[in-house]
Amino acid sequence: MSLAIAIITDLIAITVLAYVLYFRRHRRRDLLLSYIALNIGVLAVTIALSSVEVGIGLGIGLFGILSIIRLRSDQITQQEIAYYFVSLVLGLIAGLRPVPEWITPVLSGLIVLAMFVVDGRWTARRARRRTVTLDRAYLDEGELEQVLRDTFDTASVRFEVLELDLVRETTVVDVRYQAAKSTSLRPDHVQTSSLVSAPASPAPQSGLPARVPAPAPFATPPRPPLPARGTAPAPAPVDASARHHVSA
């Protein structure tokens, strides 16, 4: 009965930890699989070892194997390493099955609750960490601190110079600061544009698109009246300057 309680407790705890707390906040499916696989594997190994007589050297060797595993495929943060450690601890607690039986559910619940509180959005939600590359080599830390304060718009900043290149004139800094609270834009801060917009077309009725007016037809000039039959056409008017030129 104690084994069933331990297994059910561990499955519930790792589901809440890996899916509810981690995946729904950080959205990394690969680490979700890693946490669950690590927890189930540690649980199975611990239960198997508790049923046979083994020396302390074997247990130390197993933990040594876990400690030399290097995750070289992708970089993970310290926060994700903490989830790895908690997944490992949950499997160990359930696999060892301490007496009395209520210790396993209570410890697992306290660990998951602690992760829920510590990794919550309300815990240090304005704390930020950035790695900044500046296009100047800063030898004076006071000047560098003032530049970082102006850049991140904060009164207090902690930093550590990671790289100072005097040849390429760059400075790489690890910065930790507290972000300022977001302020809403008040109406007196809104600036109106000086451009005059074109008049809007009337809204379409009954959900149909507005009709575009057809262009006006091209107007042709009126033709002169034709002369009657049997009459000579009227001579074309001659300019006075042209008449004077001919007479001369």
PDB file of C-alpha atoms in Angstrom:
ATOM      1  CA  MET A   1       0.000   0.000   0.000  1.00  0.00           C
ATOM      2  CA  SER A   2       2.860   2.386   0.809  1.00  0.00           C
ATOM      3  CA  LEU A   3       4.410   1.729  -2.629  1.00  0.00           C
ATOM      4  CA  ALA A   4       1.156   2.645  -4.405  1.00  0.00           C
ATOM      5  CA  ILE A   5       0.820   5.836  -2.357  1.00  0.00           C
ATOM      6  CA  ALA A   6       4.412   6.799  -3.158  1.00  0.00           C
ATOM      7  CA  ILE A   7       4.014   6.217  -6.895  1.00  0.00           C
ATOM      8  CA  ILE A   8       0.705   8.123  -7.098  1.00  0.00           C
ATOM      9  CA  THR A   9       2.146  10.979  -5.052  1.00  0.00           C
ATOM     10  CA  ASP A  10       5.199  11.212  -7.285  1.00  0.00           C
ATOM     11  CA  LEU A  11       3.166  11.172 -10.510  1.00  0.00           C
ATOM     12  CA  ILE A  12       0.881  13.932  -9.251  1.00  0.00           C
ATOM     13  CA  ALA A  13       3.804  16.013  -8.008  1.00  0.00           C
ATOM     14  CA  ILE A  14       5.854  15.769 -11.194  1.00  0.00           C
ATOM     15  CA  THR A  15       2.787  16.552 -13.325  1.00  0.00           C
ATOM     16  CA  VAL A  16       2.084  19.700 -11.353  1.00  0.00           C
ATOM     17  CA  LEU A  17       5.738  20.691 -11.341  1.00  0.00           C
ATOM     18  CA  ALA A  18       6.631  19.971 -14.969  1.00  0.00           C
ATOM     19  CA  TYR A  19       3.393  20.884 -16.753  1.00  0.00           C
ATOM     20  CA  VAL A  20       1.436  23.301 -14.561  1.00  0.00           C
ATOM     21  CA  LEU A  21       4.347  25.273 -13.116  1.00  0.00           C
ATOM     22  CA  TYR A  22       7.073  25.019 -15.738  1.00  0.00           C
ATOM     23  CA  PHE A  23       5.569  24.352 -19.168  1.00  0.00           C
ATOM     24  CA  ARG A  24       2.637  26.762 -18.877  1.00  0.00           C
ATOM     25  CA  ARG A  25       5.020  29.540 -17.853  1.00  0.00           C
ATOM     26  CA  HIS A  26       8.143  28.891 -19.949  1.00  0.00           C
ATOM     27  CA  ARG A  27       6.790  26.843 -22.911  1.00  0.00           C
ATOM     28  CA  ARG A  28       9.716  24.471 -23.503  1.00  0.00           C
ATOM     29  CA  ARG A  29       8.431  21.083 -24.540  1.00  0.00           C
ATOM     30  CA  ASP A  30      11.878  19.471 -24.611  1.00  0.00           C
ATOM     31  CA  LEU A  31      12.536  20.257 -20.957  1.00  0.00           C
ATOM     32  CA  LEU A  32       9.048  19.094 -20.018  1.00  0.00           C
ATOM     33  CA  LEU A  33       9.950  15.668 -21.371  1.00  0.00           C
ATOM     34  CA  SER A  34      13.342  15.773 -19.633  1.00  0.00           C
ATOM     35  CA  TYR A  35      11.877  16.552 -16.210  1.00  0.00           C
ATOM     36  CA  ILE A  36       9.283  13.805 -16.382  1.00  0.00           C
ATOM     37  CA  ALA A  37      11.744  11.222 -17.740  1.00  0.00           C
ATOM     38  CA  LEU A  38      14.322  12.071 -15.055  1.00  0.00           C
ATOM     39  CA  ASN A  39      11.757  11.833 -12.281  1.00  0.00           C
ATOM     40  CA  ILE A  40      10.319   8.509 -13.420  1.00  0.00           C
ATOM     41  CA  GLY A  41      13.780   7.053 -14.000  1.00  0.00           C
ATOM     42  CA  VAL A  42      15.027   8.043 -10.546  1.00  0.00           C
ATOM     43  CA  LEU A  43      11.829   6.690  -8.972  1.00  0.00           C
ATOM     44  CA  ALA A  44      12.210   3.326 -10.724  1.00  0.00           C
ATOM     45  CA  VAL A  45      15.906   2.988  -9.835  1.00  0.00           C
ATOM     46  CA  THR A  46      15.306   3.929  -6.201  1.00  0.00           C
ATOM     47  CA  ILE A  47      12.465   1.436  -5.801  1.00  0.00           C
ATOM     48  CA  ALA A  48      14.573  -1.299  -7.408  1.00  0.00           C
ATOM     49  CA  LEU A  49      17.542  -0.590  -5.163  1.00  0.00           C
ATOM     50  CA  SER A  50      15.399  -0.490  -2.024  1.00  0.00           C
ATOM     51  CA  SER A  51      14.181  -4.046  -2.677  1.00  0.00           C
ATOM     52  CA  VAL A  52      17.651  -5.616  -2.803  1.00  0.00           C
ATOM     53  CA  GLU A  53      20.732  -5.518  -0.639  1.00  0.00           C
ATOM     54  CA  VAL A  54      23.254  -3.123  -2.133  1.00  0.00           C
ATOM     55  CA  GLY A  55      26.290  -1.416  -0.725  1.00  0.00           C
ATOM     56  CA  ILE A  56      26.715   2.287  -0.190  1.00  0.00           C
ATOM     57  CA  GLY A  57      29.301   2.341  -2.961  1.00  0.00           C
ATOM     58  CA  LEU A  58      26.686   1.542  -5.595  1.00  0.00           C
ATOM     59  CA  GLY A  59      24.496   4.411  -4.455  1.00  0.00           C
ATOM     60  CA  ILE A  60      27.401   6.842  -4.517  1.00  0.00           C
ATOM     61  CA  GLY A  61      28.327   5.579  -7.974  1.00  0.00           C
ATOM     62  CA  LEU A  62      24.800   6.228  -9.289  1.00  0.00           C
ATOM     63  CA  PHE A  63      24.837   9.789  -7.991  1.00  0.00           C
ATOM     64  CA  GLY A  64      28.278  10.215  -9.522  1.00  0.00           C
ATOM     65  CA  ILE A  65      26.909   9.179 -12.914  1.00  0.00           C
ATOM     66  CA  LEU A  66      24.107  11.726 -12.582  1.00  0.00           C
ATOM     67  CA  SER A  67      26.579  14.437 -11.588  1.00  0.00           C
ATOM     68  CA  ILE A  68      28.844  14.005 -14.642  1.00  0.00           C
ATOM     69  CA  ILE A  69      26.012  14.292 -17.143  1.00  0.00           C
ATOM     70  CA  ARG A  70      26.699  17.418 -19.167  1.00  0.00           C
ATOM     71  CA  LEU A  71      23.863  19.000 -21.118  1.00  0.00           C
ATOM     72  CA  ARG A  72      25.836  20.147 -24.152  1.00  0.00           C
ATOM     73  CA  SER A  73      22.980  20.177 -26.634  1.00  0.00           C
ATOM     74  CA  ASP A  74      21.504  23.453 -25.489  1.00  0.00           C
ATOM     75  CA  GLN A  75      22.125  26.134 -22.910  1.00  0.00           C
ATOM     76  CA  ILE A  76      19.819  26.120 -19.897  1.00  0.00           C
ATOM     77  CA  THR A  77      19.406  28.740 -17.236  1.00  0.00           C
ATOM     78  CA  GLN A  78      19.885  28.377 -13.500  1.00  0.00           C
ATOM     79  CA  GLN A  79      16.125  28.443 -13.160  1.00  0.00           C
ATOM     80  CA  GLU A  80      15.789  25.353 -15.368  1.00  0.00           C
ATOM     81  CA  ILE A  81      18.568  23.610 -13.440  1.00  0.00           C
ATOM     82  CA  ALA A  82      16.506  24.159 -10.287  1.00  0.00           C
ATOM     83  CA  TYR A  83      13.597  22.318 -11.923  1.00  0.00           C
ATOM     84  CA  TYR A  84      15.986  19.466 -12.761  1.00  0.00           C
ATOM     85  CA  PHE A  85      17.063  19.225  -9.142  1.00  0.00           C
ATOM     86  CA  VAL A  86      13.490  19.287  -7.827  1.00  0.00           C
ATOM     87  CA  SER A  87      12.440  16.560 -10.281  1.00  0.00           C
ATOM     88  CA  LEU A  88      15.308  14.431  -9.019  1.00  0.00           C
ATOM     89  CA  VAL A  89      14.416  15.047  -5.359  1.00  0.00           C
ATOM     90  CA  LEU A  90      10.746  14.146  -5.888  1.00  0.00           C
ATOM     91  CA  GLY A  91      11.722  10.827  -7.422  1.00  0.00           C
ATOM     92  CA  LEU A  92      14.096  10.042  -4.561  1.00  0.00           C
ATOM     93  CA  ILE A  93      11.555  10.863  -1.851  1.00  0.00           C
ATOM     94  CA  ALA A  94       8.884   8.688  -3.454  1.00  0.00           C
ATOM     95  CA  GLY A  95      11.308   5.850  -4.125  1.00  0.00           C
ATOM     96  CA  LEU A  96      12.755   5.717  -0.607  1.00  0.00           C
ATOM     97  CA  ARG A  97       9.243   5.582   0.950  1.00  0.00           C
ATOM     98  CA  PRO A  98      10.028   7.028   4.386  1.00  0.00           C
ATOM     99  CA  VAL A  99       7.981   5.992   7.424  1.00  0.00           C
ATOM    100  CA  PRO A 100       5.284   7.051   8.287  1.00  0.00           C
ATOM    101  CA  GLU A 101       3.502   7.030   4.930  1.00  0.00           C
ATOM    102  CA  TRP A 102       2.236  10.628   5.118  1.00  0.00           C
ATOM    103  CA  ILE A 103       5.787  12.036   4.941  1.00  0.00           C
ATOM    104  CA  THR A 104       6.060  11.423   1.187  1.00  0.00           C
ATOM    105  CA  PRO A 105       2.891  13.376   0.202  1.00  0.00           C
ATOM    106  CA  VAL A 106       3.652  16.175   2.680  1.00  0.00           C
ATOM    107  CA  LEU A 107       7.250  16.672   1.551  1.00  0.00           C
ATOM    108  CA  SER A 108       6.333  16.490  -2.121  1.00  0.00           C
ATOM    109  CA  GLY A 109       3.540  19.013  -1.627  1.00  0.00           C
ATOM    110  CA  LEU A 110       5.808  21.424   0.267  1.00  0.00           C
ATOM    111  CA  ILE A 111       8.478  21.246  -2.424  1.00  0.00           C
ATOM    112  CA  VAL A 112       5.977  21.918  -5.227  1.00  0.00           C
ATOM    113  CA  LEU A 113       4.411  24.761  -3.224  1.00  0.00           C
ATOM    114  CA  ALA A 114       7.813  26.341  -2.682  1.00  0.00           C
ATOM    115  CA  MET A 115       8.523  26.248  -6.420  1.00  0.00           C
ATOM    116  CA  PHE A 116       5.111  27.773  -7.112  1.00  0.00           C
ATOM    117  CA  VAL A 117       5.853  30.713  -4.810  1.00  0.00           C
ATOM    118  CA  VAL A 118       9.482  31.289  -5.756  1.00  0.00           C
ATOM    119  CA  ASP A 119       8.941  31.036  -9.523  1.00  0.00           C
ATOM    120  CA  GLY A 120       5.784  33.125  -9.462  1.00  0.00           C
ATOM    121  CA  ARG A 121       5.400  36.364 -11.353  1.00  0.00           C
ATOM    122  CA  TRP A 122       4.873  38.318  -8.151  1.00  0.00           C
ATOM    123  CA  THR A 123       8.296  37.322  -6.793  1.00  0.00           C
ATOM    124  CA  ALA A 124      10.884  39.867  -7.952  1.00  0.00           C
ATOM    125  CA  ARG A 125       8.894  40.520 -11.098  1.00  0.00           C
ATOM    126  CA  ARG A 126      10.773  43.752 -11.848  1.00  0.00           C
ATOM    127  CA  ALA A 127      14.239  42.261 -11.423  1.00  0.00           C
ATOM    128  CA  ARG A 128      16.131  42.149 -14.712  1.00  0.00           C
ATOM    129  CA  ARG A 129      19.456  40.825 -15.940  1.00  0.00           C
ATOM    130  CA  ARG A 130      21.063  41.808 -19.226  1.00  0.00           C
ATOM    131  CA  THR A 131      24.376  41.286 -20.978  1.00  0.00           C
ATOM    132  CA  VAL A 132      25.241  44.570 -22.693  1.00  0.00           C
ATOM    133  CA  THR A 133      27.967  45.341 -25.245  1.00  0.00           C
ATOM    134  CA  LEU A 134      28.937  49.023 -25.269  1.00  0.00           C
ATOM    135  CA  ASP A 135      30.736  50.669 -28.183  1.00  0.00           C
ATOM    136  CA  ARG A 136      33.328  52.264 -25.916  1.00  0.00           C
ATOM    137  CA  ALA A 137      36.001  51.044 -23.516  1.00  0.00           C
ATOM    138  CA  TYR A 138      35.088  52.346 -20.051  1.00  0.00           C
ATOM    139  CA  LEU A 139      37.997  52.402 -17.602  1.00  0.00           C
ATOM    140  CA  ASP A 140      36.167  54.494 -14.998  1.00  0.00           C
ATOM    141  CA  GLU A 141      33.529  52.394 -13.195  1.00  0.00           C
ATOM    142  CA  GLY A 142      31.700  55.497 -11.972  1.00  0.00           C
ATOM    143  CA  GLU A 143      31.189  56.721 -15.524  1.00  0.00           C
ATOM    144  CA  LEU A 144      30.153  53.240 -16.603  1.00  0.00           C
ATOM    145  CA  GLU A 145      27.594  53.036 -13.802  1.00  0.00           C
ATOM    146  CA  GLN A 146      26.093  56.383 -14.804  1.00  0.00           C
ATOM    147  CA  VAL A 147      25.837  55.249 -18.429  1.00  0.00           C
ATOM    148  CA  LEU A 148      24.031  52.069 -17.383  1.00  0.00           C
ATOM    149  CA  ARG A 149      21.655  54.034 -15.153  1.00  0.00           C
ATOM    150  CA  ASP A 150      20.742  56.337 -18.017  1.00  0.00           C
ATOM    151  CA  THR A 151      20.398  53.422 -20.433  1.00  0.00           C
ATOM    152  CA  PHE A 152      18.025  51.366 -18.282  1.00  0.00           C
ATOM    153  CA  ASP A 153      16.351  54.354 -16.565  1.00  0.00           C
ATOM    154  CA  THR A 154      16.904  53.078 -13.044  1.00  0.00           C
ATOM    155  CA  ALA A 155      18.342  54.529  -9.848  1.00  0.00           C
ATOM    156  CA  SER A 156      20.195  51.425  -8.683  1.00  0.00           C
ATOM    157  CA  VAL A 157      22.201  49.066 -10.850  1.00  0.00           C
ATOM    158  CA  ARG A 158      24.655  46.258 -10.176  1.00  0.00           C
ATOM    159  CA  PHE A 159      27.100  45.300 -12.880  1.00  0.00           C
ATOM    160  CA  GLU A 160      30.181  43.231 -13.588  1.00  0.00           C
ATOM    161  CA  VAL A 161      32.563  43.883 -16.447  1.00  0.00           C
ATOM    162  CA  LEU A 162      32.951  40.649 -18.414  1.00  0.00           C
ATOM    163  CA  GLU A 163      35.233  41.916 -21.171  1.00  0.00           C
ATOM    164  CA  LEU A 164      37.155  45.129 -21.784  1.00  0.00           C
ATOM    165  CA  ASP A 165      38.647  45.466 -25.279  1.00  0.00           C
ATOM    166  CA  LEU A 166      40.877  48.521 -25.743  1.00  0.00           C
ATOM    167  CA  VAL A 167      41.644  47.671 -29.374  1.00  0.00           C
ATOM    168  CA  ARG A 168      38.072  47.471 -30.669  1.00  0.00           C
ATOM    169  CA  GLU A 169      36.807  49.979 -28.063  1.00  0.00           C
ATOM    170  CA  THR A 170      34.084  47.740 -26.592  1.00  0.00           C
ATOM    171  CA  THR A 171      32.934  46.823 -23.093  1.00  0.00           C
ATOM    172  CA  VAL A 172      30.805  43.767 -22.283  1.00  0.00           C
ATOM    173  CA  VAL A 173      28.900  44.151 -19.012  1.00  0.00           C
ATOM    174  CA  ASP A 174      26.611  41.840 -17.027  1.00  0.00           C
ATOM    175  CA  VAL A 175      23.928  44.157 -15.617  1.00  0.00           C
ATOM    176  CA  ARG A 176      21.358  43.521 -12.884  1.00  0.00           C
ATOM    177  CA  TYR A 177      18.773  46.176 -12.151  1.00  0.00           C
ATOM    178  CA  GLN A 178      15.194  46.816 -11.148  1.00  0.00           C
ATOM    179  CA  ALA A 179      12.915  47.876 -13.964  1.00  0.00           C
ATOM    180  CA  ALA A 180      10.811  50.969 -13.527  1.00  0.00           C
ATOM    181  CA  LYS A 181       7.066  50.716 -13.228  1.00  0.00           C
ATOM    182  CA  SER A 182       5.182  51.235 -16.463  1.00  0.00           C
ATOM    183  CA  THR A 183       3.263  54.512 -16.503  1.00  0.00           C
ATOM    184  CA  SER A 184       0.100  55.046 -18.493  1.00  0.00           C
ATOM    185  CA  LEU A 185       0.020  57.798 -21.106  1.00  0.00           C
ATOM    186  CA  ARG A 186      -2.170  60.666 -19.918  1.00  0.00           C
ATOM    187  CA  PRO A 187      -4.249  62.757 -22.374  1.00  0.00           C
ATOM    188  CA  ASP A 188      -2.048  65.849 -21.945  1.00  0.00           C
ATOM    189  CA  HIS A 189       0.947  63.834 -23.160  1.00  0.00           C
ATOM    190  CA  VAL A 190      -0.640  62.945 -26.464  1.00  0.00           C
ATOM    191  CA  GLN A 191       0.552  65.049 -29.386  1.00  0.00           C
ATOM    192  CA  THR A 192      -1.720  65.584 -32.351  1.00  0.00           C
ATOM    193  CA  SER A 193      -0.431  65.560 -35.887  1.00  0.00           C
ATOM    194  CA  SER A 194      -0.391  68.771 -37.947  1.00  0.00           C
ATOM    195  CA  LEU A 195      -1.190  66.978 -41.181  1.00  0.00           C
ATOM    196  CA  VAL A 196      -4.635  67.456 -42.656  1.00  0.00           C
ATOM    197  CA  SER A 197      -6.254  64.189 -43.465  1.00  0.00           C
ATOM    198  CA  ALA A 198      -8.414  63.626 -46.491  1.00  0.00           C
ATOM    199  CA  PRO A 199     -12.181  63.549 -45.935  1.00  0.00           C
ATOM    200  CA  ALA A 200     -13.411  60.090 -45.228  1.00  0.00           C
ATOM    201  CA  SER A 201     -15.709  58.433 -47.678  1.00  0.00           C
ATOM    202  CA  PRO A 202     -19.263  57.719 -46.490  1.00  0.00           C
ATOM    203  CA  ALA A 203     -19.676  54.456 -44.684  1.00  0.00           C
ATOM    204  CA  PRO A 204     -21.135  51.635 -46.752  1.00  0.00           C
ATOM    205  CA  GLN A 205     -24.681  50.637 -46.043  1.00  0.00           C
ATOM    206  CA  SER A 206     -25.935  47.132 -45.341  1.00  0.00           C
ATOM    207  CA  GLY A 207     -22.419  45.724 -45.311  1.00  0.00           C
ATOM    208  CA  LEU A 208     -21.779  46.417 -49.037  1.00  0.00           C
ATOM    209  CA  PRO A 209     -18.609  48.174 -50.211  1.00  0.00           C
ATOM    210  CA  ALA A 210     -18.946  51.817 -51.120  1.00  0.00           C
ATOM    211  CA  ARG A 211     -19.334  52.548 -54.826  1.00  0.00           C
ATOM    212  CA  VAL A 212     -16.611  54.476 -56.563  1.00  0.00           C
ATOM    213  CA  PRO A 213     -18.114  57.294 -58.699  1.00  0.00           C
ATOM    214  CA  ALA A 214     -17.563  56.849 -62.429  1.00  0.00           C
ATOM    215  CA  PRO A 215     -15.365  59.475 -64.151  1.00  0.00           C
ATOM    216  CA  ALA A 216     -17.103  62.206 -66.157  1.00  0.00           C
ATOM    217  CA  PRO A 217     -17.359  61.508 -69.916  1.00  0.00           C
ATOM    218  CA  PHE A 218     -14.805  63.200 -72.165  1.00  0.00           C
ATOM    219  CA  ALA A 219     -16.389  66.372 -73.677  1.00  0.00           C
ATOM    220  CA  THR A 220     -15.850  66.839 -77.431  1.00  0.00           C
ATOM    221  CA  PRO A 221     -15.858  70.398 -78.913  1.00  0.00           C
ATOM    222  CA  PRO A 222     -18.920  71.293 -81.068  1.00  0.00           C
ATOM    223  CA  ARG A 223     -18.480  71.044 -84.842  1.00  0.00           C
ATOM    224  CA  PRO A 224     -19.071  74.176 -87.010  1.00  0.00           C
ATOM    225  CA  PRO A 225     -22.247  74.130 -89.161  1.00  0.00           C
ATOM    226  CA  LEU A 226     -21.848  72.903 -92.722  1.00  0.00           C
ATOM    227  CA  PRO A 227     -22.485  75.459 -95.530  1.00  0.00           C
ATOM    228  CA  ALA A 228     -25.617  75.117 -97.644  1.00  0.00           C
ATOM    229  CA  ARG A 229     -25.468  73.564-101.088  1.00  0.00           C
ATOM    230  CA  GLY A 230     -24.607  75.926-103.966  1.00  0.00           C
ATOM    231  CA  THR A 231     -22.908  78.515-101.761  1.00  0.00           C
ATOM    232  CA  ALA A 232     -19.195  79.102-101.493  1.00  0.00           C
ATOM    233  CA  PRO A 233     -17.656  78.602 -98.113  1.00  0.00           C
ATOM    234  CA  ALA A 234     -16.931  81.730 -96.186  1.00  0.00           C
ATOM    235  CA  PRO A 235     -13.301  82.855 -96.394  1.00  0.00           C
ATOM    236  CA  ALA A 236     -11.197  82.281 -93.322  1.00  0.00           C
ATOM    237  CA  PRO A 237     -10.451  85.419 -91.321  1.00  0.00           C
ATOM    238  CA  VAL A 238      -7.037  86.904 -92.041  1.00  0.00           C
ATOM    239  CA  ASP A 239      -4.952  88.481 -89.342  1.00  0.00           C
ATOM    240  CA  ALA A 240      -4.276  92.231 -89.739  1.00  0.00           C
ATOM    241  CA  SER A 241      -0.569  91.824 -89.305  1.00  0.00           C
ATOM    242  CA  ALA A 242      -0.540  89.113 -91.975  1.00  0.00           C
ATOM    243  CA  ARG A 243      -2.552  91.430 -94.360  1.00  0.00           C
ATOM    244  CA  HIS A 244      -0.074  94.247 -93.818  1.00  0.00           C
ATOM    245  CA  HIS A 245       2.823  91.939 -94.576  1.00  0.00           C
ATOM    246  CA  VAL A 246       1.279  90.840 -97.854  1.00  0.00           C
ATOM    247  CA  SER A 247       0.598  94.413 -99.007  1.00  0.00           C
ATOM    248  CA  ALA A 248       4.127  95.430 -98.290  1.00  0.00           C
TER     249      ALA A 248
END
